[in-house]
């Protein structure tokens, strides 16, 4: 079995996620989070919140809507530009994303080509339908938004499921600017659902039709794009990136990215912080992380500077996009001003201006898949998810050594004691070895065993997932010691290793 099958099997068997409505053979691109996946997704979202909203005391979270009126997408440009190239088999009528077809059939990257150029590649290479060898239609553009109708009239009020959470921040900008401190930069974050009618989503959990984004739109004075209060903190940080010009991996200091590559300080500061989030908070190995700049042809229609954040996926055999850092300029506010006729300009520090926007955009689901991919480890006798303790869906597992002799009752007591401070599971259903394997497999960092000694002296063992070492501690100290373990102290510093 290859790694992608192993990880997918584990995810589905243990309740991280599984296809929605699978009993009805439902359409690709829709997934349900099981109990473990839901816990882990919340953890990721909370870490993201805590980290990115604390970058500045004027960054906040809001919550908007998934259904937004058509005019919003006229203003944002999605109605006109949010398209993928599509071709249809004239025989079996299967629809393909034309650029992906070229990639699959010719192993040729076609991102950034126009639909006419993609059509030419298909024709000149005489590509046929991979399913039935039928002739392929002329490539045309397909708008990826799902449309819905509001109310019963059926004639007006067309709306769309939002393909990005970002629009809620643009629509709320003026209200929040005045409700808050009339200060720039001002960040508005949204964590919520996004919907895209992907033409033929494959790759299992990677390309979804309904997914969660965590996005932060930062409104700033474009005259101050080369300023950032905390610049000195990151100016020596080395950023791993591939620029569109050099097309090779480099590690460049923030200060040089600003001075030599002319990337604005406002942009580079947030690059450094995103890299820190992945390397220091989630512990993604440095060599698996990079920024990749998109060329002018590849960039999203609203971006002036666009780097994707990519991590190497073993399960997908390559670096894949999990987030993006986008300089959207005043594209959206200007678009909404023109469409709605509402002024979007503000007065800031006695200056009338249309703010520009820097967007941090993360796909939550892709990040969850990435974490499973990166931290999945197979050892001789066990499989484990060696997650950072902060992202593990369950933090502590409590077991009685045997399911008799008052040990389960004592174990339950410990379970109740710990669950006020941690996410804890309780299991008494098998041999201790088997129970350890089951919790290693879902990445539980600490396991507590209640044995006969516990009944005599009120002590229990704590086992560390990563090296399987154990210490013995008194139950009265358990919460405190676990707190320190979860805050990064080594287990051997918290007690004597007994095994
Ligand atoms: N607001 C900007 C925006 O939506 P994007 O590059 O289209 O930019 C941002 O999407 C992130 O959302 C991506 O980096 C990816 O992680 C996630 N994403 C986009 N399309 C997705 C899909 N079909 N399935 C899962 N995640 C997706």
PDB file of N, CA, C and O and ligand atoms in Angstrom, residues 164 166 196 198 206-208 211 213 215 302 321-323 326 328 359 361 363 366, ligand 1:
ATOM      1  N   UNK A 164     -15.166  32.385  -1.777  1.00  0.00           N
ATOM      2  CA  UNK A 164     -14.100  32.753  -0.833  1.00  0.00           C
ATOM      3  C   UNK A 164     -14.778  33.491   0.324  1.00  0.00           C
ATOM      4  O   UNK A 164     -15.801  34.151   0.134  1.00  0.00           O
ATOM      5  N   UNK A 166     -13.493  35.928   1.806  1.00  0.00           N
ATOM      6  CA  UNK A 166     -12.966  37.296   1.786  1.00  0.00           C
ATOM      7  C   UNK A 166     -14.020  38.376   1.545  1.00  0.00           C
ATOM      8  O   UNK A 166     -13.943  39.465   2.138  1.00  0.00           O
ATOM      9  N   UNK A 196     -16.995  25.944  -4.369  1.00  0.00           N
ATOM     10  CA  UNK A 196     -16.579  26.064  -5.772  1.00  0.00           C
ATOM     11  C   UNK A 196     -17.038  24.831  -6.531  1.00  0.00           C
ATOM     12  O   UNK A 196     -16.775  23.708  -6.101  1.00  0.00           O
ATOM     13  N   UNK A 198     -16.070  22.832  -8.682  1.00  0.00           N
ATOM     14  CA  UNK A 198     -14.893  22.326  -9.398  1.00  0.00           C
ATOM     15  C   UNK A 198     -15.369  21.372 -10.488  1.00  0.00           C
ATOM     16  O   UNK A 198     -16.276  20.557 -10.265  1.00  0.00           O
ATOM     17  N   UNK A 206      -8.193  16.728  -1.468  1.00  0.00           N
ATOM     18  CA  UNK A 206      -7.426  17.943  -1.745  1.00  0.00           C
ATOM     19  C   UNK A 206      -8.250  19.039  -2.427  1.00  0.00           C
ATOM     20  O   UNK A 206      -8.225  20.193  -2.030  1.00  0.00           O
ATOM     21  N   UNK A 207      -8.955  18.676  -3.478  1.00  0.00           N
ATOM     22  CA  UNK A 207      -9.750  19.681  -4.208  1.00  0.00           C
ATOM     23  C   UNK A 207     -11.223  19.421  -3.910  1.00  0.00           C
ATOM     24  O   UNK A 207     -11.791  18.435  -4.368  1.00  0.00           O
ATOM     25  N   UNK A 208     -11.818  20.298  -3.140  1.00  0.00           N
ATOM     26  CA  UNK A 208     -13.179  20.075  -2.644  1.00  0.00           C
ATOM     27  C   UNK A 208     -14.147  21.055  -3.289  1.00  0.00           C
ATOM     28  O   UNK A 208     -13.744  22.098  -3.812  1.00  0.00           O
ATOM     29  N   UNK A 211     -15.608  23.703   1.188  1.00  0.00           N
ATOM     30  CA  UNK A 211     -14.426  23.631   2.041  1.00  0.00           C
ATOM     31  C   UNK A 211     -14.390  24.823   2.990  1.00  0.00           C
ATOM     32  O   UNK A 211     -15.235  25.720   2.896  1.00  0.00           O
ATOM     33  N   UNK A 213     -12.259  28.007   4.666  1.00  0.00           N
ATOM     34  CA  UNK A 213     -11.111  28.896   4.545  1.00  0.00           C
ATOM     35  C   UNK A 213     -10.939  29.686   5.840  1.00  0.00           C
ATOM     36  O   UNK A 213     -11.921  29.997   6.520  1.00  0.00           O
ATOM     37  N   UNK A 215      -9.332  33.251   6.436  1.00  0.00           N
ATOM     38  CA  UNK A 215      -8.745  34.346   5.663  1.00  0.00           C
ATOM     39  C   UNK A 215      -8.680  35.614   6.513  1.00  0.00           C
ATOM     40  O   UNK A 215      -9.567  35.882   7.313  1.00  0.00           O
ATOM     41  N   UNK A 302      -7.346  39.182  -9.133  1.00  0.00           N
ATOM     42  CA  UNK A 302      -7.372  40.348  -8.248  1.00  0.00           C
ATOM     43  C   UNK A 302      -6.010  40.674  -7.632  1.00  0.00           C
ATOM     44  O   UNK A 302      -5.906  41.590  -6.840  1.00  0.00           O
ATOM     45  N   UNK A 321      -0.096  23.600  -2.990  1.00  0.00           N
ATOM     46  CA  UNK A 321      -0.557  24.849  -2.378  1.00  0.00           C
ATOM     47  C   UNK A 321      -1.506  24.567  -1.217  1.00  0.00           C
ATOM     48  O   UNK A 321      -2.472  23.830  -1.364  1.00  0.00           O
ATOM     49  N   UNK A 322      -1.217  25.195  -0.073  1.00  0.00           N
ATOM     50  CA  UNK A 322      -2.144  25.065   1.056  1.00  0.00           C
ATOM     51  C   UNK A 322      -2.662  26.431   1.525  1.00  0.00           C
ATOM     52  O   UNK A 322      -3.595  26.516   2.307  1.00  0.00           O
ATOM     53  N   UNK A 323      -2.018  27.501   1.047  1.00  0.00           N
ATOM     54  CA  UNK A 323      -2.430  28.847   1.460  1.00  0.00           C
ATOM     55  C   UNK A 323      -1.836  29.842   0.464  1.00  0.00           C
ATOM     56  O   UNK A 323      -1.053  29.456  -0.415  1.00  0.00           O
ATOM     57  N   UNK A 326      -1.679  37.334  -0.690  1.00  0.00           N
ATOM     58  CA  UNK A 326      -2.114  38.062  -1.883  1.00  0.00           C
ATOM     59  C   UNK A 326      -2.159  39.570  -1.635  1.00  0.00           C
ATOM     60  O   UNK A 326      -2.815  40.000  -0.687  1.00  0.00           O
ATOM     61  N   UNK A 328      -4.000  42.365  -2.892  1.00  0.00           N
ATOM     62  CA  UNK A 328      -5.189  42.548  -3.733  1.00  0.00           C
ATOM     63  C   UNK A 328      -5.400  44.005  -4.127  1.00  0.00           C
ATOM     64  O   UNK A 328      -6.408  44.322  -4.761  1.00  0.00           O
ATOM     65  N   UNK A 359      -4.043  40.082   1.722  1.00  0.00           N
ATOM     66  CA  UNK A 359      -4.875  38.944   2.130  1.00  0.00           C
ATOM     67  C   UNK A 359      -4.019  37.733   2.475  1.00  0.00           C
ATOM     68  O   UNK A 359      -3.185  37.304   1.686  1.00  0.00           O
ATOM     69  N   UNK A 361      -4.654  33.914   3.002  1.00  0.00           N
ATOM     70  CA  UNK A 361      -5.767  33.010   2.700  1.00  0.00           C
ATOM     71  C   UNK A 361      -5.347  31.560   2.873  1.00  0.00           C
ATOM     72  O   UNK A 361      -4.441  31.082   2.190  1.00  0.00           O
ATOM     73  N   UNK A 363      -6.497  27.421   3.218  1.00  0.00           N
ATOM     74  CA  UNK A 363      -7.508  26.372   3.098  1.00  0.00           C
ATOM     75  C   UNK A 363      -7.369  25.469   4.316  1.00  0.00           C
ATOM     76  O   UNK A 363      -6.343  24.808   4.481  1.00  0.00           O
ATOM     77  N   UNK A 366      -7.108  21.592   3.471  1.00  0.00           N
ATOM     78  CA  UNK A 366      -5.799  21.207   2.905  1.00  0.00           C
ATOM     79  C   UNK A 366      -4.740  21.179   3.986  1.00  0.00           C
ATOM     80  O   UNK A 366      -3.807  20.376   3.940  1.00  0.00           O
TER      81      UNK A 366
HETATM   82  N1  LIG B   1      -9.581  34.665  -1.078  1.00  0.00           N
HETATM   83  C1  LIG B   1      -8.539  34.211  -1.906  1.00  0.00           C
HETATM   84  C2  LIG B   1      -8.690  32.832  -2.326  1.00  0.00           C
HETATM   85  O1  LIG B   1      -9.740  32.234  -2.158  1.00  0.00           O
HETATM   86  P1  LIG B   1      -7.449  30.851  -3.475  1.00  0.00           P
HETATM   87  O2  LIG B   1      -6.002  30.670  -3.825  1.00  0.00           O
HETATM   88  O3  LIG B   1      -8.441  30.614  -4.530  1.00  0.00           O
HETATM   89  O4  LIG B   1      -7.568  32.315  -2.888  1.00  0.00           O
HETATM   90  C3  LIG B   1      -7.123  30.084  -1.021  1.00  0.00           C
HETATM   91  O5  LIG B   1      -7.794  29.933  -2.239  1.00  0.00           O
HETATM   92  C4  LIG B   1      -6.865  28.730  -0.385  1.00  0.00           C
HETATM   93  O6  LIG B   1      -8.108  28.024  -0.262  1.00  0.00           O
HETATM   94  C5  LIG B   1      -5.965  27.822  -1.203  1.00  0.00           C
HETATM   95  O7  LIG B   1      -4.611  28.063  -0.932  1.00  0.00           O
HETATM   96  C6  LIG B   1      -6.401  26.456  -0.743  1.00  0.00           C
HETATM   97  O8  LIG B   1      -5.748  26.121   0.468  1.00  0.00           O
HETATM   98  C7  LIG B   1      -7.886  26.639  -0.447  1.00  0.00           C
HETATM   99  N2  LIG B   1      -8.692  26.131  -1.588  1.00  0.00           N
HETATM  100  C8  LIG B   1      -8.974  26.763  -2.742  1.00  0.00           C
HETATM  101  N3  LIG B   1      -9.735  25.973  -3.542  1.00  0.00           N
HETATM  102  C9  LIG B   1      -9.928  24.831  -2.866  1.00  0.00           C
HETATM  103  C10 LIG B   1     -10.639  23.620  -3.143  1.00  0.00           C
HETATM  104  N4  LIG B   1     -11.313  23.443  -4.267  1.00  0.00           N
HETATM  105  N5  LIG B   1     -10.628  22.640  -2.205  1.00  0.00           N
HETATM  106  C11 LIG B   1      -9.971  22.806  -1.040  1.00  0.00           C
HETATM  107  N6  LIG B   1      -9.296  23.926  -0.717  1.00  0.00           N
HETATM  108  C12 LIG B   1      -9.270  24.923  -1.609  1.00  0.00           C
END
